[in-house]
PDB file of C-alpha atoms in Angstrom:
ATOM      1  CA  ALA A  10      -5.461  14.295  26.037  1.00 75.00           C
ATOM      2  CA  GLN A  11      -2.094  12.210  25.784  1.00 77.00           C
ATOM      3  CA  SER A  12       1.718  13.170  24.781  1.00 86.00           C
ATOM      4  CA  VAL A  13       4.734  11.407  24.133  1.00 92.00           C
ATOM      5  CA  THR A  14       8.466  13.314  24.560  1.00 93.00           C
ATOM      6  CA  GLN A  15      11.473  11.696  22.651  1.00 95.00           C
ATOM      7  CA  LEU A  16      14.222  13.805  24.693  1.00 89.00           C
ATOM      8  CA  ASP A  17      16.760  13.126  22.293  1.00 94.00           C
ATOM      9  CA  SER A  18      16.377  14.333  18.988  1.00 93.00           C
ATOM     10  CA  GLN A  19      20.443  12.978  17.603  1.00 95.00           C
ATOM     11  CA  VAL A  20      21.989   9.715  19.290  1.00 97.00           C
ATOM     12  CA  PRO A  21      25.197   9.546  17.915  1.00 97.00           C
ATOM     13  CA  VAL A  22      26.715   5.974  17.992  1.00 97.00           C
ATOM     14  CA  PHE A  23      30.096   3.230  17.210  1.00 97.00           C
ATOM     15  CA  GLU A  24      28.641   0.089  15.074  1.00 97.00           C
ATOM     16  CA  GLU A  25      28.357  -3.047  17.731  1.00 97.00           C
ATOM     17  CA  ALA A  26      27.933  -0.327  20.415  1.00 98.00           C
ATOM     18  CA  PRO A  27      24.674  -0.357  22.437  1.00 98.00           C
ATOM     19  CA  VAL A  28      21.900   2.291  22.507  1.00 98.00           C
ATOM     20  CA  GLU A  29      19.071   2.946  24.226  1.00 97.00           C
ATOM     21  CA  LEU A  30      15.768   5.529  22.936  1.00 98.00           C
ATOM     22  CA  ARG A  31      13.604   7.739  25.980  1.00 97.00           C
ATOM     23  CA  CYS A  32      10.170   7.667  25.120  1.00 97.00           C
ATOM     24  CA  ASN A  33       8.270   8.950  27.722  1.00 96.00           C
ATOM     25  CA  TYR A  34       4.520   9.445  27.387  1.00 94.00           C
ATOM     26  CA  SER A  35       1.631  11.300  29.199  1.00 90.00           C
ATOM     27  CA  SER A  36      -1.883   9.796  29.909  1.00 86.00           C
ATOM     28  CA  SER A  37      -4.163  10.310  32.060  1.00 82.00           C
ATOM     29  CA  VAL A  38      -5.763   6.770  30.925  1.00 85.00           C
ATOM     30  CA  SER A  39      -4.180   3.471  30.262  1.00 84.00           C
ATOM     31  CA  VAL A  40      -2.365   3.394  26.707  1.00 87.00           C
ATOM     32  CA  TYR A  41      -0.372   1.490  24.056  1.00 90.00           C
ATOM     33  CA  LEU A  42       2.500   2.110  23.089  1.00 93.00           C
ATOM     34  CA  PHE A  43       4.686   1.165  20.022  1.00 94.00           C
ATOM     35  CA  TRP A  44       8.495   2.679  18.177  1.00 96.00           C
ATOM     36  CA  TYR A  45       8.288   2.797  14.302  1.00 95.00           C
ATOM     37  CA  VAL A  46      11.080   3.315  12.908  1.00 95.00           C
ATOM     38  CA  GLN A  47      11.395   4.882   9.813  1.00 92.00           C
ATOM     39  CA  TYR A  48      14.312   4.689   6.939  1.00 91.00           C
ATOM     40  CA  PRO A  49      15.212   8.332   4.254  1.00 85.00           C
ATOM     41  CA  ASN A  50      12.695   8.663   1.974  1.00 78.00           C
ATOM     42  CA  GLN A  51      10.522   5.195   3.291  1.00 83.00           C
ATOM     43  CA  GLY A  52       7.357   5.098   5.146  1.00 86.00           C
ATOM     44  CA  LEU A  53       7.349   3.532   9.048  1.00 90.00           C
ATOM     45  CA  GLN A  54       7.625  -0.018   9.392  1.00 91.00           C
ATOM     46  CA  LEU A  55       6.812  -0.505  13.028  1.00 91.00           C
ATOM     47  CA  LEU A  56       9.039  -2.981  15.503  1.00 95.00           C
ATOM     48  CA  LEU A  57       7.292  -2.549  18.426  1.00 94.00           C
ATOM     49  CA  LYS A  58       4.368  -2.512  20.377  1.00 92.00           C
ATOM     50  CA  TYR A  59       3.134  -3.001  24.150  1.00 92.00           C
ATOM     51  CA  LEU A  60      -0.444  -3.798  24.637  1.00 88.00           C
ATOM     52  CA  SER A  61      -0.700  -5.838  28.076  1.00 86.00           C
ATOM     53  CA  GLY A  62       1.289  -8.341  29.658  1.00 87.00           C
ATOM     54  CA  SER A  63       5.112  -8.225  29.975  1.00 90.00           C
ATOM     55  CA  THR A  64       6.555  -5.135  30.165  1.00 91.00           C
ATOM     56  CA  LEU A  65       9.023  -6.097  28.259  1.00 95.00           C
ATOM     57  CA  VAL A  66       8.590  -6.242  24.719  1.00 95.00           C
ATOM     58  CA  LYS A  67      10.880  -8.020  21.782  1.00 96.00           C
ATOM     59  CA  GLY A  68      10.472  -6.221  18.586  1.00 94.00           C
ATOM     60  CA  ILE A  69      12.111  -7.009  14.870  1.00 93.00           C
ATOM     61  CA  ASN A  70      15.898  -6.677  13.948  1.00 93.00           C
ATOM     62  CA  GLY A  71      17.137  -6.866  17.826  1.00 96.00           C
ATOM     63  CA  PHE A  72      15.409  -4.025  19.163  1.00 97.00           C
ATOM     64  CA  GLU A  73      13.273  -4.440  22.505  1.00 97.00           C
ATOM     65  CA  ALA A  74      11.617  -2.610  24.857  1.00 97.00           C
ATOM     66  CA  GLU A  75      10.532  -2.113  28.412  1.00 96.00           C
ATOM     67  CA  PHE A  76       7.292  -0.516  29.506  1.00 95.00           C
ATOM     68  CA  ASN A  77       7.576   1.327  32.773  1.00 94.00           C
ATOM     69  CA  LYS A  78       4.252   2.737  33.823  1.00 91.00           C
ATOM     70  CA  SER A  79       5.473   4.097  37.138  1.00 92.00           C
ATOM     71  CA  GLN A  80       8.331   6.435  34.985  1.00 93.00           C
ATOM     72  CA  THR A  81       6.185   6.214  32.589  1.00 93.00           C
ATOM     73  CA  SER A  82       8.268   5.539  30.038  1.00 95.00           C
ATOM     74  CA  PHE A  83       8.725   3.087  27.017  1.00 97.00           C
ATOM     75  CA  HIS A  84      12.925   2.965  26.227  1.00 97.00           C
ATOM     76  CA  LEU A  85      13.536   1.634  22.693  1.00 98.00           C
ATOM     77  CA  ARG A  86      16.884  -0.522  23.423  1.00 98.00           C
ATOM     78  CA  LYS A  87      19.594  -2.645  21.178  1.00 98.00           C
ATOM     79  CA  PRO A  88      22.565  -4.356  22.684  1.00 97.00           C
ATOM     80  CA  SER A  89      24.857  -4.065  19.359  1.00 97.00           C
ATOM     81  CA  VAL A  90      23.905  -1.390  16.721  1.00 97.00           C
ATOM     82  CA  HIS A  91      24.771  -2.047  12.710  1.00 96.00           C
ATOM     83  CA  ILE A  92      25.452   0.649  10.368  1.00 96.00           C
ATOM     84  CA  SER A  93      22.018  -0.557   9.085  1.00 95.00           C
ATOM     85  CA  ASP A  94      19.881   1.365  11.959  1.00 97.00           C
ATOM     86  CA  THR A  95      20.873   4.341  10.915  1.00 96.00           C
ATOM     87  CA  ALA A  96      17.307   5.965  10.914  1.00 96.00           C
ATOM     88  CA  GLU A  97      14.382   7.849  12.718  1.00 94.00           C
ATOM     89  CA  TYR A  98      12.360   5.592  15.290  1.00 96.00           C
ATOM     90  CA  PHE A  99       9.175   7.507  16.481  1.00 95.00           C
ATOM     91  CA  CYS A 100       7.457   6.499  19.843  1.00 96.00           C
ATOM     92  CA  ALA A 101       3.587   6.708  19.485  1.00 94.00           C
ATOM     93  CA  VAL A 102       1.266   5.835  22.004  1.00 92.00           C
ATOM     94  CA  THR A 103      -2.473   5.778  21.330  1.00 88.00           C
ATOM     95  CA  ILE A 104      -5.896   4.651  23.839  1.00 84.00           C
ATOM     96  CA  ASN A 105      -8.209   3.805  20.659  1.00 78.00           C
ATOM     97  CA  PHE A 106      -5.823   2.484  18.377  1.00 75.00           C
ATOM     98  CA  ASN A 107      -7.393   4.911  16.123  1.00 74.00           C
ATOM     99  CA  LYS A 108      -5.356   8.292  16.713  1.00 81.00           C
ATOM    100  CA  PHE A 109      -1.830   7.564  17.390  1.00 86.00           C
ATOM    101  CA  TYR A 110       0.666  10.365  18.597  1.00 88.00           C
ATOM    102  CA  PHE A 111       4.036  10.303  17.578  1.00 92.00           C
ATOM    103  CA  GLY A 112       6.516  12.147  19.531  1.00 93.00           C
ATOM    104  CA  SER A 113       9.726  14.119  17.408  1.00 92.00           C
ATOM    105  CA  GLY A 114      11.307  11.585  16.533  1.00 94.00           C
ATOM    106  CA  THR A 115      15.363  10.931  17.037  1.00 96.00           C
ATOM    107  CA  LYS A 116      17.370  10.694  14.653  1.00 96.00           C
ATOM    108  CA  LEU A 117      20.428   7.363  14.904  1.00 97.00           C
ATOM    109  CA  ASN A 118      23.061   7.279  13.351  1.00 97.00           C
ATOM    110  CA  VAL A 119      25.131   4.299  13.245  1.00 97.00           C
ATOM    111  CA  LYS A 120      28.917   5.424  12.852  1.00 96.00           C
ATOM    112  CA  PRO A 121      31.366   2.567  11.420  1.00 94.00           C
TER     113      PRO A 121
ATOM    114  CA  ASP B  22      -0.215  -8.240   0.179  1.00 62.00           C
ATOM    115  CA  THR B  23       0.919  -6.551   3.301  1.00 66.00           C
ATOM    116  CA  GLU B  24       1.326  -3.435   1.233  1.00 88.00           C
ATOM    117  CA  VAL B  25       0.142  -0.371   1.604  1.00 94.00           C
ATOM    118  CA  THR B  26       1.117   1.611  -2.115  1.00 95.00           C
ATOM    119  CA  GLN B  27       1.454   5.269  -3.267  1.00 96.00           C
ATOM    120  CA  THR B  28       1.322   7.248  -6.140  1.00 96.00           C
ATOM    121  CA  PRO B  29       3.131   9.056  -7.309  1.00 96.00           C
ATOM    122  CA  LYS B  30       6.653   9.599  -4.900  1.00 94.00           C
ATOM    123  CA  HIS B  31       7.219  13.080  -6.601  1.00 95.00           C
ATOM    124  CA  LEU B  32       5.301  15.400  -6.775  1.00 96.00           C
ATOM    125  CA  VAL B  33       6.437  18.557  -7.521  1.00 96.00           C
ATOM    126  CA  MET B  34       3.535  21.277  -8.166  1.00 93.00           C
ATOM    127  CA  GLY B  35       2.314  25.374  -8.965  1.00 91.00           C
ATOM    128  CA  MET B  36       0.512  27.344  -6.919  1.00 90.00           C
ATOM    129  CA  THR B  37      -2.536  26.965  -9.268  1.00 89.00           C
ATOM    130  CA  ASN B  38      -2.022  23.664  -9.929  1.00 90.00           C
ATOM    131  CA  LYS B  39      -4.618  20.852  -9.168  1.00 95.00           C
ATOM    132  CA  LYS B  40      -3.166  17.838  -8.496  1.00 96.00           C
ATOM    133  CA  SER B  41      -4.407  14.319  -6.837  1.00 97.00           C
ATOM    134  CA  LEU B  42      -1.813  11.298  -4.203  1.00 98.00           C
ATOM    135  CA  LYS B  43      -3.557   7.881  -4.589  1.00 98.00           C
ATOM    136  CA  CYS B  44      -3.571   5.051  -2.071  1.00 98.00           C
ATOM    137  CA  GLU B  45      -4.062   1.749  -1.944  1.00 97.00           C
ATOM    138  CA  GLN B  46      -3.893  -1.461  -0.450  1.00 96.00           C
ATOM    139  CA  HIS B  47      -5.520  -4.597  -0.524  1.00 92.00           C
ATOM    140  CA  MET B  48      -5.433  -6.064   2.784  1.00 93.00           C
ATOM    141  CA  GLY B  49      -9.222  -5.890   3.031  1.00 92.00           C
ATOM    142  CA  HIS B  50      -8.601  -2.969   5.952  1.00 92.00           C
ATOM    143  CA  ARG B  51     -11.610  -1.226   6.881  1.00 92.00           C
ATOM    144  CA  ALA B  52      -9.636   2.613   7.554  1.00 92.00           C
ATOM    145  CA  MET B  53      -7.910   4.366   5.728  1.00 94.00           C
ATOM    146  CA  TYR B  54      -5.178   7.729   7.292  1.00 95.00           C
ATOM    147  CA  TRP B  55      -3.573   9.899   5.840  1.00 96.00           C
ATOM    148  CA  TYR B  56      -1.099  12.203   7.582  1.00 95.00           C
ATOM    149  CA  LYS B  57       1.061  15.742   6.429  1.00 96.00           C
ATOM    150  CA  GLN B  58       4.639  15.245   7.261  1.00 92.00           C
ATOM    151  CA  LYS B  59       7.725  17.624   7.722  1.00 92.00           C
ATOM    152  CA  ALA B  60      11.193  17.102   7.548  1.00 86.00           C
ATOM    153  CA  LYS B  61      12.838  16.598  10.511  1.00 81.00           C
ATOM    154  CA  LYS B  62       9.102  15.967  12.267  1.00 86.00           C
ATOM    155  CA  PRO B  63       7.019  13.716  13.406  1.00 88.00           C
ATOM    156  CA  PRO B  64       3.674  12.932  10.664  1.00 90.00           C
ATOM    157  CA  GLU B  65       0.577  14.370  11.979  1.00 92.00           C
ATOM    158  CA  LEU B  66      -3.150  12.812  11.973  1.00 92.00           C
ATOM    159  CA  MET B  67      -4.913  14.603   8.776  1.00 96.00           C
ATOM    160  CA  PHE B  68      -7.725  12.720   8.229  1.00 95.00           C
ATOM    161  CA  VAL B  69      -9.191   9.335   8.834  1.00 93.00           C
ATOM    162  CA  TYR B  70     -11.830   7.272   6.827  1.00 94.00           C
ATOM    163  CA  SER B  71     -14.171   4.839   8.214  1.00 91.00           C
ATOM    164  CA  TYR B  72     -15.849   2.262   6.112  1.00 92.00           C
ATOM    165  CA  GLU B  73     -15.584   4.736   2.932  1.00 94.00           C
ATOM    166  CA  LYS B  74     -17.001   7.282   5.092  1.00 94.00           C
ATOM    167  CA  LEU B  75     -14.768  10.579   7.246  1.00 94.00           C
ATOM    168  CA  SER B  76     -15.146  10.093  10.204  1.00 91.00           C
ATOM    169  CA  ILE B  77     -11.796  12.135  11.419  1.00 90.00           C
ATOM    170  CA  ASN B  78     -10.944  15.914   9.672  1.00 93.00           C
ATOM    171  CA  GLU B  79      -8.090  17.289  11.557  1.00 92.00           C
ATOM    172  CA  SER B  80      -9.210  20.735  11.097  1.00 92.00           C
ATOM    173  CA  VAL B  81      -7.187  20.199   7.731  1.00 96.00           C
ATOM    174  CA  PRO B  82      -7.814  22.906   5.015  1.00 96.00           C
ATOM    175  CA  SER B  83     -10.152  23.504   2.516  1.00 95.00           C
ATOM    176  CA  ARG B  84      -7.406  23.360  -0.329  1.00 96.00           C
ATOM    177  CA  PHE B  85      -6.595  18.946   0.653  1.00 97.00           C
ATOM    178  CA  SER B  86      -9.730  16.960  -0.031  1.00 97.00           C
ATOM    179  CA  PRO B  87     -10.108  13.982   0.255  1.00 97.00           C
ATOM    180  CA  GLU B  88     -11.787  10.910  -1.173  1.00 97.00           C
ATOM    181  CA  CYS B  89     -12.342   7.420  -0.514  1.00 96.00           C
ATOM    182  CA  PRO B  90     -13.780   5.534  -3.529  1.00 95.00           C
ATOM    183  CA  ASN B  91     -13.807   1.984  -2.176  1.00 93.00           C
ATOM    184  CA  SER B  92     -12.530   0.134   0.407  1.00 90.00           C
ATOM    185  CA  SER B  93      -9.111  -0.406  -1.161  1.00 95.00           C
ATOM    186  CA  LEU B  94      -8.160   3.103  -2.506  1.00 97.00           C
ATOM    187  CA  LEU B  95      -7.727   6.843  -1.610  1.00 98.00           C
ATOM    188  CA  ASN B  96      -7.307   9.789  -2.792  1.00 98.00           C
ATOM    189  CA  LEU B  97      -6.071  13.718  -1.245  1.00 98.00           C
ATOM    190  CA  HIS B  98      -7.045  16.180  -4.093  1.00 97.00           C
ATOM    191  CA  LEU B  99      -4.995  18.755  -4.148  1.00 96.00           C
ATOM    192  CA  HIS B 100      -5.940  22.312  -5.385  1.00 94.00           C
ATOM    193  CA  ALA B 101      -4.351  25.800  -4.466  1.00 93.00           C
ATOM    194  CA  LEU B 102      -1.554  25.309  -2.381  1.00 94.00           C
ATOM    195  CA  GLN B 103       1.122  27.053  -0.655  1.00 95.00           C
ATOM    196  CA  PRO B 104       4.800  26.355  -0.093  1.00 95.00           C
ATOM    197  CA  GLU B 105       3.856  25.992   3.619  1.00 95.00           C
ATOM    198  CA  ASP B 106       2.490  22.182   2.334  1.00 96.00           C
ATOM    199  CA  SER B 107       5.341  21.264   0.803  1.00 97.00           C
ATOM    200  CA  ALA B 108       6.349  18.268   2.833  1.00 96.00           C
ATOM    201  CA  LEU B 109       5.865  13.963   3.017  1.00 94.00           C
ATOM    202  CA  TYR B 110       2.475  12.537   2.624  1.00 96.00           C
ATOM    203  CA  LEU B 111       1.973   9.419   4.550  1.00 95.00           C
ATOM    204  CA  CYS B 112      -1.329   7.068   3.663  1.00 96.00           C
ATOM    205  CA  ALA B 113      -1.499   4.115   6.191  1.00 94.00           C
ATOM    206  CA  SER B 114      -4.674   1.930   6.667  1.00 93.00           C
ATOM    207  CA  SER B 115      -5.786  -0.218   9.758  1.00 90.00           C
ATOM    208  CA  PRO B 116      -8.308  -2.837   9.679  1.00 89.00           C
ATOM    209  CA  HIS B 117     -10.463  -1.824  12.101  1.00 81.00           C
ATOM    210  CA  PRO B 118     -12.483   1.697  12.224  1.00 76.00           C
ATOM    211  CA  LEU B 119     -13.582   0.915  15.698  1.00 70.00           C
ATOM    212  CA  GLY B 120     -10.155   0.695  17.042  1.00 68.00           C
ATOM    213  CA  GLY B 121      -8.980  -2.817  18.733  1.00 70.00           C
ATOM    214  CA  ARG B 122      -5.801  -3.871  20.526  1.00 69.00           C
ATOM    215  CA  ASP B 123      -4.881  -5.550  16.778  1.00 71.00           C
ATOM    216  CA  ASN B 124      -5.616  -2.826  14.593  1.00 78.00           C
ATOM    217  CA  GLU B 125      -1.788  -1.749  14.082  1.00 82.00           C
ATOM    218  CA  GLN B 126      -1.465   0.708  11.390  1.00 87.00           C
ATOM    219  CA  PHE B 127       0.161  -0.342   8.163  1.00 90.00           C
ATOM    220  CA  PHE B 128       2.165   3.023   5.931  1.00 91.00           C
ATOM    221  CA  GLY B 129       2.988   3.295   3.062  1.00 93.00           C
ATOM    222  CA  PRO B 130       6.173   5.099   1.196  1.00 91.00           C
ATOM    223  CA  GLY B 131       4.791   8.897   1.261  1.00 94.00           C
ATOM    224  CA  THR B 132       4.756  10.930  -2.030  1.00 96.00           C
ATOM    225  CA  ARG B 133       7.382  13.983  -1.175  1.00 94.00           C
ATOM    226  CA  LEU B 134       5.613  16.497  -2.119  1.00 96.00           C
ATOM    227  CA  THR B 135       6.937  20.273  -3.115  1.00 96.00           C
ATOM    228  CA  VAL B 136       5.009  23.059  -3.693  1.00 96.00           C
ATOM    229  CA  LEU B 137       6.586  26.163  -5.572  1.00 93.00           C
TER     230      LEU B 137
END
């Protein structure tokens, strides 16, 4: 079975500072990895995904993530955050694109 | 049209009521999903429909009854719910029921359900 761990439930950061949201996964087979963002009272929006190829993946809104197979990690980064980035971020994994397993989420709180 | 719509946005119901949640997509997707999301928790898969047939039921109580009348529409019928069923119910769709690397899930905005 697959599982996803997001160690940080909340990450406070000042505007224009860099941020990293951590995601680790567990799986006995190859996986595909995703980051979703959820703004208050809204559904999930795909930020980026890793399927294969380059381990550095660029997504929307200036976010990027790096797949590290040896550390089974897929951390999300942004060099300079905005107030509008305040949201819940979910890491997810799938092996077959039918069942997705989500982490517990990280609440990013960007302060002015 | 790359949108999944859900109605209603909010729903308050008593434990003896019968209500339905509706989800619609016009992207030609042949897989549709229901998720339940409790506050400050990740979405949990409830049901998957593949080509309008129920393919996955994650041991969901029978007071939740899904229905897929056609390839664009997905309903969730609710009856005799409990207060602990209060949550955000998310619908999603994806192009291919059999998976595949381009089988990204598109999520709707959700229905926030409160059971009194």
